[in-house]
Short mmCIF file of C-alpha atoms in Angstrom, two decimals:
data_model
loop_
_atom_site.label_atom_id
_atom_site.label_comp_id
_atom_site.label_asym_id
_atom_site.label_seq_id
_atom_site.Cartn_x
_atom_site.Cartn_y
_atom_site.Cartn_z
CA UNK A 928 -25.59 35.98 -13.40
CA UNK A 929 -24.75 35.78 -9.71
CA UNK A 930 -26.90 32.69 -9.23
CA UNK A 931 -24.96 30.94 -12.00
CA UNK A 932 -21.46 31.90 -10.92
CA UNK A 933 -21.80 31.00 -7.27
CA UNK A 934 -22.84 27.38 -7.80
CA UNK A 935 -19.94 26.94 -10.24
CA UNK A 936 -17.52 28.46 -7.76
CA UNK A 937 -18.80 26.14 -5.06
CA UNK A 938 -18.42 23.19 -7.41
CA UNK A 939 -14.82 24.09 -8.22
CA UNK A 940 -14.07 24.54 -4.52
CA UNK A 941 -15.57 21.12 -3.80
CA UNK A 942 -13.30 19.54 -6.42
CA UNK A 943 -10.26 21.17 -4.81
CA UNK A 944 -11.04 19.93 -1.31
CA UNK A 945 -9.73 16.45 -2.05
CA UNK A 946 -6.32 17.58 -3.41
CA UNK A 947 -5.96 20.18 -0.64
CA UNK A 948 -6.68 17.61 2.07
CA UNK A 949 -4.38 15.09 0.41
CA UNK A 950 -1.58 17.63 0.06
CA UNK A 951 -1.93 18.60 3.72
CA UNK A 952 -2.05 14.98 4.83
CA UNK A 953 0.93 13.87 2.77
CA UNK A 954 2.86 17.05 3.56
CA UNK A 955 2.55 16.57 7.30
CA UNK A 956 3.55 12.95 6.77
CA UNK A 957 6.77 14.03 5.07
CA UNK A 958 7.45 16.50 7.91
CA UNK A 959 6.84 13.68 10.38
CA UNK A 960 9.44 11.48 8.68
CA UNK A 961 11.92 14.36 8.47
CA UNK A 962 11.58 15.09 12.19
CA UNK A 963 11.87 11.41 13.06
CA UNK A 964 15.11 10.96 11.15
CA UNK A 965 16.45 14.37 12.21
CA UNK A 966 16.03 13.43 15.87
CA UNK A 967 18.34 10.40 15.86
CA UNK A 968 18.98 9.48 12.23
CA UNK A 969 18.13 6.16 10.58
CA UNK A 970 18.52 3.32 13.08
CA UNK A 971 17.06 -0.02 14.18
CA UNK A 972 14.08 1.76 15.78
CA UNK A 973 13.09 3.50 12.56
CA UNK A 974 13.73 0.30 10.59
CA UNK A 975 11.37 -1.59 12.92
CA UNK A 976 8.74 1.16 12.72
CA UNK A 977 8.69 1.36 8.92
CA UNK A 978 8.72 -2.40 8.47
CA UNK A 979 5.96 -3.08 10.99
CA UNK A 980 3.86 -0.11 9.85
CA UNK A 981 3.93 -1.41 6.27
CA UNK A 982 3.03 -4.92 7.42
CA UNK A 983 0.19 -3.58 9.57
CA UNK A 984 -1.20 -1.77 6.55
CA UNK A 985 -0.89 -4.87 4.34
CA UNK A 986 -4.33 -6.40 5.15
CA UNK A 987 -5.92 -2.99 4.63
CA UNK A 988 -4.28 -2.63 1.24
CA UNK A 989 -5.15 -6.20 0.29
CA UNK A 990 -8.72 -6.56 1.51
CA UNK A 991 -10.16 -3.04 1.69
CA UNK A 992 -8.35 -1.27 -1.14
CA UNK A 993 -7.71 -4.39 -3.22
CA UNK A 994 -11.01 -6.23 -2.85
CA UNK A 995 -13.74 -4.12 -1.24
CA UNK A 996 -13.12 -0.97 -3.29
CA UNK A 997 -13.05 -2.63 -6.74
CA UNK A 998 -16.05 -4.80 -5.86
CA UNK A 999 -18.01 -1.65 -5.04
CA UNK A 1000 -17.05 -0.18 -8.43
CA UNK A 1001 -17.51 -3.33 -10.47
CA UNK A 1002 -20.81 -4.33 -12.03
CA UNK A 1003 -20.55 -7.51 -9.95
CA UNK A 1004 -21.32 -5.76 -6.68
CA UNK A 1005 -20.29 -7.34 -3.41
CA UNK A 1006 -23.01 -8.43 -0.96
CA UNK A 1007 -23.65 -6.87 2.43
CA UNK A 1008 -22.30 -9.97 4.16
CA UNK A 1009 -19.11 -9.75 2.12
CA UNK A 1010 -18.66 -6.10 3.07
CA UNK A 1011 -19.00 -6.90 6.76
CA UNK A 1012 -16.55 -9.81 6.57
CA UNK A 1013 -13.90 -7.61 4.94
CA UNK A 1014 -14.48 -4.69 7.29
CA UNK A 1015 -14.11 -6.69 10.50
CA UNK A 1016 -11.50 -9.26 9.51
CA UNK A 1017 -9.02 -6.65 8.29
CA UNK A 1018 -8.20 -5.11 11.72
CA UNK A 1019 -7.58 -8.57 13.22
CA UNK A 1020 -5.28 -9.50 10.36
CA UNK A 1021 -3.42 -6.22 10.86
CA UNK A 1022 -2.56 -7.35 14.39
CA UNK A 1023 -1.44 -10.75 13.12
CA UNK A 1024 0.78 -9.34 10.39
CA UNK A 1025 2.59 -7.05 12.82
CA UNK A 1026 3.23 -10.06 15.02
CA UNK A 1027 4.68 -12.05 12.13
CA UNK A 1028 6.86 -9.09 11.17
CA UNK A 1029 8.19 -8.84 14.71
CA UNK A 1030 9.15 -12.52 14.61
CA UNK A 1031 10.97 -11.98 11.31
CA UNK A 1032 12.91 -9.02 12.70
CA UNK A 1033 13.86 -11.01 15.81
CA UNK A 1034 14.92 -13.93 13.64
CA UNK A 1035 17.33 -11.64 11.79
CA UNK A 1036 18.64 -9.99 14.96
CA UNK A 1037 16.94 -6.64 14.22
CA UNK A 1038 14.49 -6.44 17.15
CA UNK A 1039 15.44 -7.17 20.76
CA UNK A 1040 13.42 -6.57 23.92
CA UNK A 1041 14.10 -2.81 23.85
CA UNK A 1042 11.94 -2.46 20.72
CA UNK A 1043 8.91 -4.32 22.09
CA UNK A 1044 6.99 -1.05 22.80
CA UNK A 1045 7.26 -0.27 19.08
CA UNK A 1046 5.78 -3.69 18.26
CA UNK A 1047 2.83 -3.25 20.64
CA UNK A 1048 2.03 0.28 19.46
CA UNK A 1049 2.40 -0.72 15.79
CA UNK A 1050 -0.13 -3.52 16.31
CA UNK A 1051 -2.62 -1.21 18.03
CA UNK A 1052 -2.26 1.40 15.31
CA UNK A 1053 -2.75 -1.20 12.58
CA UNK A 1054 -6.04 -2.27 14.19
CA UNK A 1055 -7.50 1.23 14.50
CA UNK A 1056 -6.15 2.32 11.11
CA UNK A 1057 -8.02 -0.52 9.39
CA UNK A 1058 -11.32 0.62 10.91
CA UNK A 1059 -10.74 4.16 9.65
CA UNK A 1060 -9.82 2.97 6.17
CA UNK A 1061 -12.94 0.83 5.84
CA UNK A 1062 -15.19 3.87 6.13
CA UNK A 1063 -12.98 5.98 3.87
CA UNK A 1064 -13.03 3.30 1.17
CA UNK A 1065 -16.83 3.17 1.25
CA UNK A 1066 -17.02 6.95 0.86
CA UNK A 1067 -14.47 6.93 -1.97
CA UNK A 1068 -16.42 4.35 -3.96
CA UNK A 1069 -19.35 6.76 -3.93
CA UNK A 1070 -17.22 9.43 -5.60
CA UNK A 1071 -16.33 11.40 -2.46
CA UNK A 1072 -12.51 11.34 -2.05
CA UNK A 1073 -12.29 13.80 0.84
CA UNK A 1074 -12.12 11.29 3.67
CA UNK A 1075 -9.53 9.14 1.95
CA UNK A 1076 -7.55 12.22 0.94
CA UNK A 1077 -7.27 13.46 4.51
CA UNK A 1078 -7.25 10.08 6.21
CA UNK A 1079 -3.79 10.51 7.76
CA UNK A 1080 -4.03 14.22 8.53
CA UNK A 1081 -5.14 14.12 12.21
CA UNK A 1082 -2.65 11.36 13.07
CA UNK A 1083 0.20 13.05 11.21
CA UNK A 1084 -0.45 16.41 12.89
CA UNK A 1085 -0.28 14.83 16.34
CA UNK A 1086 2.83 12.87 15.36
CA UNK A 1087 4.57 16.05 14.20
CA UNK A 1088 3.64 17.80 17.45
CA UNK A 1089 5.07 14.89 19.40
CA UNK A 1090 8.35 14.81 17.47
CA UNK A 1091 8.96 18.53 17.92
CA UNK A 1092 9.94 17.77 21.51
CA UNK A 1093 13.57 16.60 21.94
CA UNK A 1094 13.96 12.85 22.36
CA UNK A 1095 17.36 11.49 23.33
CA UNK A 1096 16.27 7.87 23.02
CA UNK A 1097 15.15 6.78 19.50
CA UNK A 1098 12.94 4.03 20.94
CA UNK A 1099 11.06 6.57 23.06
CA UNK A 1100 10.72 8.90 20.06
CA UNK A 1101 9.24 6.21 17.82
CA UNK A 1102 6.95 4.91 20.59
CA UNK A 1103 5.64 8.40 21.38
CA UNK A 1104 5.05 9.04 17.68
CA UNK A 1105 3.10 5.79 17.37
CA UNK A 1106 0.97 6.71 20.37
CA UNK A 1107 0.17 10.01 18.67
CA UNK A 1108 -0.84 8.15 15.50
CA UNK A 1109 -3.16 5.91 17.52
CA UNK A 1110 -4.84 8.88 19.22
CA UNK A 1111 -5.27 10.68 15.89
CA UNK A 1112 -6.80 7.62 14.20
CA UNK A 1113 -9.15 6.96 17.12
CA UNK A 1114 -10.33 10.57 17.04
CA UNK A 1115 -10.92 10.46 13.28
CA UNK A 1116 -12.82 7.18 13.62
CA UNK A 1117 -15.14 8.70 16.20
CA UNK A 1118 -15.85 11.67 13.93
CA UNK A 1119 -16.52 9.39 10.95
CA UNK A 1120 -18.93 7.29 12.97
CA UNK A 1121 -20.82 10.36 14.22
CA UNK A 1122 -21.10 11.75 10.69
CA UNK A 1123 -22.14 8.41 9.22
CA UNK A 1124 -19.30 8.31 6.67
CA UNK A 1125 -19.88 5.45 4.25
CA UNK A 1126 -23.27 4.62 5.68
CA UNK A 1127 -25.19 5.60 2.54
CA UNK A 1128 -23.33 3.13 0.36
CA UNK A 1129 -23.74 0.44 3.02
CA UNK A 1130 -27.48 0.98 2.87
CA UNK A 1131 -27.49 0.47 -0.91
CA UNK A 1132 -25.36 -2.70 -0.93
CA UNK A 1133 -27.58 -5.68 -1.84
CA UNK A 1134 -28.08 -8.47 0.68
CA UNK A 1135 -27.18 -11.02 -1.96
CA UNK A 1136 -25.52 -10.62 -5.33
CA UNK A 1137 -25.32 -13.41 -7.86
CA UNK A 1138 -21.91 -13.85 -9.46
CA UNK A 1139 -20.07 -11.61 -7.01
CA UNK A 1140 -17.88 -14.43 -5.71
CA UNK A 1141 -16.03 -14.91 -9.00
CA UNK A 1142 -15.23 -11.22 -9.18
CA UNK A 1143 -14.13 -11.10 -5.54
CA UNK A 1144 -11.89 -14.10 -6.14
CA UNK A 1145 -10.04 -12.35 -8.94
CA UNK A 1146 -9.68 -9.14 -6.96
CA UNK A 1147 -8.47 -11.00 -3.88
CA UNK A 1148 -5.96 -13.00 -5.91
CA UNK A 1149 -4.63 -9.86 -7.59
CA UNK A 1150 -4.37 -7.92 -4.35
CA UNK A 1151 -2.91 -10.72 -2.22
CA UNK A 1152 -0.35 -11.72 -4.83
CA UNK A 1153 0.67 -8.10 -5.26
CA UNK A 1154 0.96 -7.40 -1.55
CA UNK A 1155 2.85 -10.61 -0.79
CA UNK A 1156 5.24 -9.83 -3.61
CA UNK A 1157 5.87 -6.35 -2.21
CA UNK A 1158 6.49 -7.80 1.25
CA UNK A 1159 9.02 -10.23 -0.23
CA UNK A 1160 10.73 -7.37 -2.04
CA UNK A 1161 10.81 -5.22 1.07
CA UNK A 1162 12.02 -8.11 3.23
CA UNK A 1163 15.17 -8.42 1.13
CA UNK A 1164 16.12 -4.96 2.45
CA UNK A 1165 16.83 -6.66 5.79
CA UNK A 1166 19.83 -8.24 4.03
CA UNK A 1167 21.32 -4.80 3.32
CA UNK A 1168 23.24 -2.62 5.80
CA UNK A 1169 21.38 -0.97 8.67
CA UNK A 1170 19.08 1.96 7.78
CA UNK A 1171 18.38 0.60 4.27
CA UNK A 1172 14.77 -0.11 5.25
CA UNK A 1173 14.42 3.48 6.42
CA UNK A 1174 15.86 4.93 3.21
CA UNK A 1175 13.65 2.69 1.10
CA UNK A 1176 10.59 3.59 3.15
CA UNK A 1177 11.29 7.33 2.80
CA UNK A 1178 11.49 6.94 -1.00
CA UNK A 1179 8.26 4.95 -0.90
CA UNK A 1180 6.63 7.66 1.19
CA UNK A 1181 7.68 10.39 -1.24
CA UNK A 1182 6.30 8.53 -4.24
CA UNK A 1183 3.16 7.50 -2.36
CA UNK A 1184 2.55 11.05 -1.16
CA UNK A 1185 2.80 12.48 -4.66
CA UNK A 1186 0.66 9.71 -6.12
CA UNK A 1187 -2.01 10.13 -3.44
CA UNK A 1188 -2.13 13.89 -3.92
CA UNK A 1189 -2.35 13.68 -7.70
CA UNK A 1190 -4.49 10.57 -8.08
CA UNK A 1191 -6.42 9.48 -5.00
CA UNK A 1192 -7.87 12.95 -4.46
CA UNK A 1193 -9.02 13.42 -8.06
CA UNK A 1194 -9.66 10.10 -9.82
CA UNK A 1195 -12.62 9.04 -7.60
CA UNK A 1196 -14.51 12.06 -8.92
CA UNK A 1197 -13.80 10.85 -12.48
CA UNK A 1198 -14.13 7.08 -12.02
CA UNK A 1199 -16.77 5.81 -9.58
CA UNK A 1200 -19.91 3.67 -9.44
CA UNK A 1201 -21.86 5.91 -11.83
CA UNK A 1202 -19.12 6.52 -14.44
CA UNK A 1203 -20.07 5.11 -17.84
CA UNK A 1204 -17.08 6.15 -19.99
CA UNK A 1205 -13.27 5.93 -19.56
CA UNK A 1206 -12.63 9.15 -21.53
CA UNK A 1207 -12.13 11.34 -18.46
CA UNK A 1208 -9.59 8.86 -17.05
CA UNK A 1209 -7.61 8.80 -20.31
CA UNK A 1210 -7.52 12.60 -20.39
CA UNK A 1211 -6.31 12.72 -16.81
CA UNK A 1212 -3.49 10.31 -17.68
CA UNK A 1213 -2.36 12.63 -20.45
CA UNK A 1214 -2.36 15.60 -18.08
CA UNK A 1215 -0.32 13.62 -15.55
CA UNK A 1216 2.37 12.78 -18.07
CA UNK A 1217 2.56 16.35 -19.34
CA UNK A 1218 2.97 17.60 -15.77
CA UNK A 1219 5.19 14.92 -14.23
CA UNK A 1220 7.64 14.05 -17.00
CA UNK A 1221 9.30 17.52 -17.01
CA UNK A 1222 9.59 17.40 -13.20
CA UNK A 1223 11.44 14.10 -13.41
CA UNK A 1224 13.76 15.43 -16.08
CA UNK A 1225 14.56 18.59 -14.08
CA UNK A 1226 15.26 16.48 -10.98
CA UNK A 1227 17.69 14.32 -12.94
CA UNK A 1228 19.50 17.35 -14.34
CA UNK A 1229 19.87 18.92 -10.87
CA UNK A 1230 21.25 15.66 -9.48
CA UNK A 1231 23.69 15.31 -12.40
CA UNK A 1232 25.09 18.81 -11.84
CA UNK A 1233 25.17 19.19 -8.04
CA UNK A 1234 24.54 15.76 -6.50
CA UNK A 1235 26.15 13.35 -8.91
CA UNK A 1236 26.55 10.59 -6.30
CA UNK A 1237 22.76 10.48 -5.96
CA UNK A 1238 22.02 10.65 -9.68
CA UNK A 1239 20.90 7.03 -10.12
CA UNK A 1240 18.54 6.95 -7.10
CA UNK A 1241 17.05 10.34 -8.02
CA UNK A 1242 16.37 9.27 -11.60
CA UNK A 1243 14.87 5.96 -10.45
CA UNK A 1244 12.55 7.75 -8.02
CA UNK A 1245 11.55 10.19 -10.77
CA UNK A 1246 10.63 7.35 -13.11
CA UNK A 1247 8.91 5.59 -10.23
CA UNK A 1248 6.76 8.65 -9.53
CA UNK A 1249 5.49 8.76 -13.11
CA UNK A 1250 4.98 4.99 -13.20
CA UNK A 1251 3.17 4.87 -9.84
CA UNK A 1252 0.68 7.59 -10.73
CA UNK A 1253 0.06 6.01 -14.12
CA UNK A 1254 -0.50 2.60 -12.56
CA UNK A 1255 -2.88 4.03 -9.96
CA UNK A 1256 -5.10 5.67 -12.58
CA UNK A 1257 -5.00 2.64 -14.87
CA UNK A 1258 -5.91 0.32 -12.00
CA UNK A 1259 -9.00 2.31 -11.05
CA UNK A 1260 -10.12 2.42 -14.67
CA UNK A 1261 -9.63 -1.33 -14.86
CA UNK A 1262 -11.85 -1.89 -11.84
CA UNK A 1263 -14.68 -0.03 -13.53
CA UNK A 1264 -14.33 -0.79 -17.25
CA UNK A 1265 -12.71 -4.24 -17.49
CA UNK A 1266 -13.91 -7.59 -16.13
CA UNK A 1267 -12.43 -8.81 -12.82
CA UNK A 1268 -10.35 -11.41 -14.72
CA UNK A 1269 -8.17 -8.54 -15.99
CA UNK A 1270 -6.54 -8.69 -12.56
CA UNK A 1271 -4.36 -11.53 -13.83
CA UNK A 1272 -2.32 -9.00 -15.78
CA UNK A 1273 -0.81 -7.35 -12.71
CA UNK A 1274 -0.50 -10.71 -10.94
CA UNK A 1275 1.90 -11.87 -13.63
CA UNK A 1276 3.99 -8.70 -13.68
CA UNK A 1277 4.40 -8.29 -9.92
CA UNK A 1278 5.24 -11.98 -9.46
CA UNK A 1279 7.93 -11.77 -12.11
CA UNK A 1280 9.52 -8.73 -10.47
CA UNK A 1281 9.43 -10.34 -7.00
CA UNK A 1282 11.13 -13.50 -8.27
CA UNK A 1283 13.78 -11.40 -9.99
CA UNK A 1284 14.45 -9.50 -6.74
CA UNK A 1285 14.83 -12.72 -4.75
CA UNK A 1286 17.29 -14.02 -7.34
CA UNK A 1287 19.18 -10.71 -7.34
CA UNK A 1288 19.43 -10.68 -3.54
CA UNK A 1289 21.72 -13.71 -3.70
CA UNK A 1290 24.34 -11.70 -5.59
CA UNK A 1291 27.10 -9.81 -3.78
CA UNK A 1292 26.38 -6.67 -5.81
CA UNK A 1293 22.77 -6.49 -4.59
CA UNK A 1294 22.19 -2.95 -3.30
CA UNK A 1295 19.57 -0.31 -2.59
CA UNK A 1296 19.44 0.87 -6.20
CA UNK A 1297 18.23 -2.60 -7.23
CA UNK A 1298 15.43 -2.43 -4.67
CA UNK A 1299 14.38 1.04 -5.80
CA UNK A 1300 14.32 -0.13 -9.41
CA UNK A 1301 12.31 -3.19 -8.39
CA UNK A 1302 9.65 -1.15 -6.61
CA UNK A 1303 9.37 1.16 -9.60
CA UNK A 1304 9.24 -1.80 -12.00
CA UNK A 1305 6.25 -3.26 -10.12
CA UNK A 1306 4.23 -0.16 -10.98
CA UNK A 1307 5.66 0.37 -14.45
CA UNK A 1308 5.23 -3.20 -15.72
CA UNK A 1309 1.72 -3.46 -14.31
CA UNK A 1310 0.75 -0.10 -15.82
CA UNK A 1311 1.92 -1.19 -19.28
CA UNK A 1312 -0.29 -4.27 -19.28
CA UNK A 1313 -3.34 -2.42 -17.95
CA UNK A 1314 -2.96 0.48 -20.38
CA UNK A 1315 -2.75 -1.88 -23.35
CA UNK A 1316 -5.88 -3.67 -22.10
CA UNK A 1317 -7.61 -0.28 -21.81
CA UNK A 1318 -6.43 0.49 -25.38
CA UNK A 1319 -4.37 3.49 -24.31
CA UNK A 1320 -1.46 2.48 -26.53
CA UNK A 1321 0.31 5.84 -26.61
CA UNK A 1322 0.87 6.23 -22.87
CA UNK A 1323 1.36 2.47 -22.67
CA UNK A 1324 4.35 2.84 -25.03
CA UNK A 1325 5.93 5.58 -22.91
CA UNK A 1326 5.41 3.50 -19.77
CA UNK A 1327 7.05 0.56 -21.53
CA UNK A 1328 10.11 2.74 -22.12
CA UNK A 1329 10.17 3.51 -18.39
CA UNK A 1330 10.06 -0.21 -17.68
CA UNK A 1331 12.97 -0.83 -20.04
CA UNK A 1332 15.00 1.93 -18.36
CA UNK A 1333 14.37 0.43 -14.91
CA UNK A 1334 15.39 -3.03 -16.12
CA UNK A 1335 18.60 -1.60 -17.56
CA UNK A 1336 19.40 0.25 -14.33
CA UNK A 1337 18.70 -2.90 -12.34
CA UNK A 1338 21.04 -5.04 -14.47
CA UNK A 1339 23.66 -2.30 -14.51
CA UNK A 1340 23.71 -2.11 -10.71
CA UNK A 1341 24.16 -5.87 -10.41
CA UNK A 1342 26.96 -6.06 -12.96
CA UNK A 1343 28.91 -2.98 -11.88
#
């Protein structure tokens, strides 16, 4: 009996490692943001940090998460040469994107010479972060989510330790925090290299794969269109009053943290290279809705009773949380069980939302609630199309209702 129980206990513990690491990583990230804003509030320094950090992560999200990861899951496997091109071009593009973002901020009068240290440190962090992510993505495609789950933990811990000290100058606080992130990412990269993280899957990648280019093209188009659309949506926040980028980024962090903890740490164990049925993914979606929908409802009730002025943003974020987690699961299932051409579904939805945001930004009533609804609509609309393609009509219908609610809130904010 003992010989049977112990292996099962070890197996259950192994399954929990991913969520525990993800929860710790995302939790320290939230503490980091809280300390950063508590030090000096939302200001031009935090706006620059959030904007440049997101831009620095854009090539990683586009090429590593959006192309490399699905090509490792898809039956049309990427070649070894393709893997190397994506792994080494991504850090360089991270540097370039931070530079372009700095030019955009300067063009809109939101940078200035005092913030140049933030630009330099953001670029360096983007470069190192991309190298770390490349190894974590390889490990995740194998079905091991631990490295991706805890990918930000060392950097976030050092950042929190740095922000505990009092900083009178917000530029110095943000710069010191970025330096801590760089040190944490460099340390993690060294550990990953010593432990050979991702090396096994690299050894199994074929030197040449027929037909892989067509699949990579679809994945690249889907990812690049999606990321460019999100950048366009985020860039409209520059048109709003100061600190709007910070508020939007905090909401994004909250939703991303919850989604990463609930999805990224679990789904790779259910959907990976060897998975031959989508049943486990569909069951996990049902569990997510049963668990998250009541949380969103309770949050809305609390806001309606005690924080009525924040009711609309709280409800939007609640719907966004459900939509984001649903979209994340549906996307991973699509990579594995649908052809690469299914990527056109999310390309259409995200492009439509981005165009609607650009049109809305020209109106005098354009505000932060519209941007929050837009971000949530990107996930909700994409999830609807993917779920219908995966023949999960029931959850697809509920997600469609979320999309309709977000559209109504969006229009209501513009016409009020």
